[in-house]
Amino acid sequence: MTLPACVDERRFPDVETADRALAEAIAKRLRSAVEQRGQASLIVPGGRSPQTMLRVLGEQPLTWSAVRVTVSDERFTSADSPDNNCRQMRKLLMQGPAAVAEPIPLIETTADPQGALAAAQANLARFPWPADVTVLGLGAEGYVGSLFPGNPALSADYAEQALAVAARSPTPPHPRIALSPHALLMSRWIVLMVVGPEKAEVYRQALACGDPSVMPVCFLFQQQDVAVSVWLIDKK
Ligand SMILES: O=C1O[C@H](COP(=O)(O)O)[C@@H](O)[C@H](O)[C@H]1O
């Protein structure tokens, strides 16, 4: 299958090699952003795909105090819940050298669900856009972040969108907040982690599908402004 012009696929024989290569590539970009602009910004996903990579990335030498980090999406959970993506980011990435990076949470309290979207927007105003690096996981139904099939943001005009949008997982329990397609495409480099044969099959289906309202990841493939590297491990 011919790949979209914005996509380059990088295939790896195993997860360890892929995670180390990605951590080193991200660190290189963040280092160069700090050198050129005095600051750097990074978006990371929740879920299982990035877990080891985040640990390896957090050990990389760079001026982490100049780096702001946020998550691609968040669930309405308490900050100490194992399901909280920002908690995972702090626990895995922000150890060792990366402990001094500045985290920007999307949801800080579950006490005010009505005000949560406005609060997320306010937090995201502190994030230096465009993101130097945005890492995304690929969900089983072809979603990225918490942009699940049918989310209205996937069929709206991206240029008109807010940075964060309301989202709901098809399987309960948590309502969510997701970075919008507009926000995710405001990146200098996007990496899509496709880990394992099942996800590789989802990725191939998405390339063939081409409709973001059915397989949300497709919105990454239908643009020409941002390079998207697919970090592909299609073996067990
Ligand atoms: O719910 C979510 O799932 C996706 C994919 O997770 P994975 O465990 O299949 O890697 C993740 O990227 C997203 O941030 C998370 O909230």
PDB file of N, CA, C and O in Angstrom, residues 183-218:
ATOM      1  N   ALA A 183      -5.137  20.754  18.061  1.00  0.00           N
ATOM      2  CA  ALA A 183      -3.995  20.821  18.993  1.00  0.00           C
ATOM      3  C   ALA A 183      -2.931  19.789  18.612  1.00  0.00           C
ATOM      4  O   ALA A 183      -1.734  20.101  18.572  1.00  0.00           O
ATOM      5  N   LEU A 184      -3.367  18.559  18.321  1.00  0.00           N
ATOM      6  CA  LEU A 184      -2.381  17.501  18.028  1.00  0.00           C
ATOM      7  C   LEU A 184      -1.602  17.804  16.745  1.00  0.00           C
ATOM      8  O   LEU A 184      -0.416  17.470  16.647  1.00  0.00           O
ATOM      9  N   LEU A 185      -2.266  18.459  15.808  1.00  0.00           N
ATOM     10  CA  LEU A 185      -1.566  18.777  14.553  1.00  0.00           C
ATOM     11  C   LEU A 185      -0.677  20.016  14.689  1.00  0.00           C
ATOM     12  O   LEU A 185       0.082  20.328  13.781  1.00  0.00           O
ATOM     13  N   MET A 186      -0.793  20.708  15.835  1.00  0.00           N
ATOM     14  CA  MET A 186       0.139  21.819  16.105  1.00  0.00           C
ATOM     15  C   MET A 186       1.404  21.227  16.731  1.00  0.00           C
ATOM     16  O   MET A 186       1.741  21.463  17.892  1.00  0.00           O
ATOM     17  N   SER A 187       2.108  20.426  15.968  1.00  0.00           N
ATOM     18  CA  SER A 187       3.291  19.716  16.455  1.00  0.00           C
ATOM     19  C   SER A 187       4.375  19.819  15.403  1.00  0.00           C
ATOM     20  O   SER A 187       4.085  19.865  14.207  1.00  0.00           O
ATOM     21  N   ARG A 188       5.602  19.813  15.856  1.00  0.00           N
ATOM     22  CA  ARG A 188       6.711  19.771  14.891  1.00  0.00           C
ATOM     23  C   ARG A 188       6.995  18.350  14.429  1.00  0.00           C
ATOM     24  O   ARG A 188       7.528  18.139  13.361  1.00  0.00           O
ATOM     25  N   TRP A 189       6.655  17.392  15.265  1.00  0.00           N
ATOM     26  CA  TRP A 189       6.862  15.980  14.900  1.00  0.00           C
ATOM     27  C   TRP A 189       5.860  15.136  15.679  1.00  0.00           C
ATOM     28  O   TRP A 189       5.707  15.325  16.903  1.00  0.00           O
ATOM     29  N   ILE A 190       5.193  14.247  14.981  1.00  0.00           N
ATOM     30  CA  ILE A 190       4.251  13.329  15.636  1.00  0.00           C
ATOM     31  C   ILE A 190       4.784  11.902  15.475  1.00  0.00           C
ATOM     32  O   ILE A 190       5.218  11.516  14.382  1.00  0.00           O
ATOM     33  N   VAL A 191       4.748  11.170  16.570  1.00  0.00           N
ATOM     34  CA  VAL A 191       5.122   9.751  16.514  1.00  0.00           C
ATOM     35  C   VAL A 191       3.908   8.922  16.920  1.00  0.00           C
ATOM     36  O   VAL A 191       3.320   9.157  17.976  1.00  0.00           O
ATOM     37  N   LEU A 192       3.537   7.986  16.081  1.00  0.00           N
ATOM     38  CA  LEU A 192       2.446   7.065  16.390  1.00  0.00           C
ATOM     39  C   LEU A 192       3.054   5.722  16.767  1.00  0.00           C
ATOM     40  O   LEU A 192       3.710   5.080  15.936  1.00  0.00           O
ATOM     41  N   MET A 193       2.850   5.307  18.020  1.00  0.00           N
ATOM     42  CA  MET A 193       3.396   4.014  18.458  1.00  0.00           C
ATOM     43  C   MET A 193       2.408   2.900  18.114  1.00  0.00           C
ATOM     44  O   MET A 193       1.259   2.918  18.577  1.00  0.00           O
ATOM     45  N   VAL A 194       2.864   1.961  17.311  1.00  0.00           N
ATOM     46  CA  VAL A 194       2.016   0.836  16.908  1.00  0.00           C
ATOM     47  C   VAL A 194       2.724  -0.426  17.410  1.00  0.00           C
ATOM     48  O   VAL A 194       3.670  -0.918  16.793  1.00  0.00           O
ATOM     49  N   VAL A 195       2.257  -0.912  18.544  1.00  0.00           N
ATOM     50  CA  VAL A 195       3.004  -1.956  19.250  1.00  0.00           C
ATOM     51  C   VAL A 195       2.273  -3.304  19.175  1.00  0.00           C
ATOM     52  O   VAL A 195       1.205  -3.468  19.771  1.00  0.00           O
ATOM     53  N   GLY A 196       2.870  -4.237  18.442  1.00  0.00           N
ATOM     54  CA  GLY A 196       2.329  -5.605  18.388  1.00  0.00           C
ATOM     55  C   GLY A 196       1.513  -5.841  17.122  1.00  0.00           C
ATOM     56  O   GLY A 196       1.040  -4.908  16.478  1.00  0.00           O
ATOM     57  N   PRO A 197       1.333  -7.149  16.782  1.00  0.00           N
ATOM     58  CA  PRO A 197       0.650  -7.498  15.535  1.00  0.00           C
ATOM     59  C   PRO A 197      -0.813  -7.031  15.468  1.00  0.00           C
ATOM     60  O   PRO A 197      -1.291  -6.664  14.413  1.00  0.00           O
ATOM     61  N   GLU A 198      -1.508  -7.015  16.627  1.00  0.00           N
ATOM     62  CA  GLU A 198      -2.930  -6.600  16.579  1.00  0.00           C
ATOM     63  C   GLU A 198      -3.030  -5.118  16.210  1.00  0.00           C
ATOM     64  O   GLU A 198      -3.818  -4.714  15.369  1.00  0.00           O
ATOM     65  N   LYS A 199      -2.162  -4.306  16.857  1.00  0.00           N
ATOM     66  CA  LYS A 199      -2.190  -2.863  16.558  1.00  0.00           C
ATOM     67  C   LYS A 199      -1.697  -2.604  15.127  1.00  0.00           C
ATOM     68  O   LYS A 199      -2.178  -1.701  14.450  1.00  0.00           O
ATOM     69  N   ALA A 200      -0.748  -3.422  14.666  1.00  0.00           N
ATOM     70  CA  ALA A 200      -0.261  -3.255  13.293  1.00  0.00           C
ATOM     71  C   ALA A 200      -1.409  -3.489  12.308  1.00  0.00           C
ATOM     72  O   ALA A 200      -1.533  -2.799  11.301  1.00  0.00           O
ATOM     73  N   GLU A 201      -2.269  -4.445  12.641  1.00  0.00           N
ATOM     74  CA  GLU A 201      -3.433  -4.714  11.775  1.00  0.00           C
ATOM     75  C   GLU A 201      -4.415  -3.530  11.823  1.00  0.00           C
ATOM     76  O   GLU A 201      -4.946  -3.113  10.782  1.00  0.00           O
ATOM     77  N   VAL A 202      -4.620  -2.954  13.008  1.00  0.00           N
ATOM     78  CA  VAL A 202      -5.493  -1.769  13.130  1.00  0.00           C
ATOM     79  C   VAL A 202      -4.926  -0.625  12.287  1.00  0.00           C
ATOM     80  O   VAL A 202      -5.656   0.064  11.561  1.00  0.00           O
ATOM     81  N   TYR A 203      -3.619  -0.442  12.366  1.00  0.00           N
ATOM     82  CA  TYR A 203      -2.956   0.614  11.587  1.00  0.00           C
ATOM     83  C   TYR A 203      -3.176   0.398  10.087  1.00  0.00           C
ATOM     84  O   TYR A 203      -3.539   1.325   9.348  1.00  0.00           O
ATOM     85  N   ARG A 204      -3.015  -0.854   9.633  1.00  0.00           N
ATOM     86  CA  ARG A 204      -3.200  -1.139   8.195  1.00  0.00           C
ATOM     87  C   ARG A 204      -4.659  -0.900   7.786  1.00  0.00           C
ATOM     88  O   ARG A 204      -4.937  -0.341   6.735  1.00  0.00           O
ATOM     89  N   GLN A 205      -5.586  -1.281   8.676  1.00  0.00           N
ATOM     90  CA  GLN A 205      -7.006  -1.025   8.367  1.00  0.00           C
ATOM     91  C   GLN A 205      -7.271   0.473   8.262  1.00  0.00           C
ATOM     92  O   GLN A 205      -8.024   0.930   7.412  1.00  0.00           O
ATOM     93  N   ALA A 206      -6.635   1.242   9.138  1.00  0.00           N
ATOM     94  CA  ALA A 206      -6.849   2.701   9.124  1.00  0.00           C
ATOM     95  C   ALA A 206      -6.312   3.306   7.831  1.00  0.00           C
ATOM     96  O   ALA A 206      -6.950   4.173   7.234  1.00  0.00           O
ATOM     97  N   LEU A 207      -5.154   2.836   7.382  1.00  0.00           N
ATOM     98  CA  LEU A 207      -4.594   3.352   6.122  1.00  0.00           C
ATOM     99  C   LEU A 207      -5.582   3.088   4.979  1.00  0.00           C
ATOM    100  O   LEU A 207      -5.773   3.935   4.106  1.00  0.00           O
ATOM    101  N   ALA A 208      -6.211   1.919   5.021  1.00  0.00           N
ATOM    102  CA  ALA A 208      -7.155   1.570   3.953  1.00  0.00           C
ATOM    103  C   ALA A 208      -8.477   2.312   4.120  1.00  0.00           C
ATOM    104  O   ALA A 208      -9.142   2.639   3.142  1.00  0.00           O
ATOM    105  N   CYS A 209      -8.868   2.608   5.363  1.00  0.00           N
ATOM    106  CA  CYS A 209     -10.185   3.207   5.642  1.00  0.00           C
ATOM    107  C   CYS A 209     -10.243   4.684   5.241  1.00  0.00           C
ATOM    108  O   CYS A 209     -11.090   5.094   4.452  1.00  0.00           O
ATOM    109  N   GLY A 210      -9.323   5.478   5.774  1.00  0.00           N
ATOM    110  CA  GLY A 210      -9.250   6.886   5.375  1.00  0.00           C
ATOM    111  C   GLY A 210     -10.333   7.791   5.941  1.00  0.00           C
ATOM    112  O   GLY A 210     -10.369   8.970   5.601  1.00  0.00           O
ATOM    113  N   ASP A 211     -11.222   7.285   6.796  1.00  0.00           N
ATOM    114  CA  ASP A 211     -12.296   8.144   7.320  1.00  0.00           C
ATOM    115  C   ASP A 211     -12.108   8.352   8.827  1.00  0.00           C
ATOM    116  O   ASP A 211     -12.333   7.444   9.622  1.00  0.00           O
ATOM    117  N   PRO A 212     -11.722   9.583   9.247  1.00  0.00           N
ATOM    118  CA  PRO A 212     -11.446   9.822  10.669  1.00  0.00           C
ATOM    119  C   PRO A 212     -12.648   9.607  11.588  1.00  0.00           C
ATOM    120  O   PRO A 212     -12.465   9.299  12.768  1.00  0.00           O
ATOM    121  N   SER A 213     -13.888   9.755  11.066  1.00  0.00           N
ATOM    122  CA  SER A 213     -15.005   9.549  11.989  1.00  0.00           C
ATOM    123  C   SER A 213     -15.198   8.050  12.270  1.00  0.00           C
ATOM    124  O   SER A 213     -15.806   7.669  13.261  1.00  0.00           O
ATOM    125  N   VAL A 214     -14.628   7.195  11.424  1.00  0.00           N
ATOM    126  CA  VAL A 214     -14.698   5.744  11.648  1.00  0.00           C
ATOM    127  C   VAL A 214     -13.429   5.250  12.353  1.00  0.00           C
ATOM    128  O   VAL A 214     -13.483   4.533  13.351  1.00  0.00           O
ATOM    129  N   MET A 215     -12.279   5.647  11.826  1.00  0.00           N
ATOM    130  CA  MET A 215     -10.993   5.300  12.450  1.00  0.00           C
ATOM    131  C   MET A 215     -10.235   6.620  12.670  1.00  0.00           C
ATOM    132  O   MET A 215      -9.566   7.142  11.766  1.00  0.00           O
ATOM    133  N   PRO A 216     -10.388   7.175  13.890  1.00  0.00           N
ATOM    134  CA  PRO A 216      -9.904   8.533  14.162  1.00  0.00           C
ATOM    135  C   PRO A 216      -8.457   8.807  13.759  1.00  0.00           C
ATOM    136  O   PRO A 216      -8.122   9.913  13.338  1.00  0.00           O
ATOM    137  N   VAL A 217      -7.580   7.797  13.865  1.00  0.00           N
ATOM    138  CA  VAL A 217      -6.161   8.026  13.544  1.00  0.00           C
ATOM    139  C   VAL A 217      -5.979   8.549  12.120  1.00  0.00           C
ATOM    140  O   VAL A 217      -4.968   9.192  11.812  1.00  0.00           O
ATOM    141  N   CYS A 218      -6.963   8.326  11.256  1.00  0.00           N
ATOM    142  CA  CYS A 218      -6.840   8.748   9.849  1.00  0.00           C
ATOM    143  C   CYS A 218      -6.599  10.253   9.714  1.00  0.00           C
ATOM    144  O   CYS A 218      -6.028  10.680   8.705  1.00  0.00           O
TER     145      CYS A 218
END
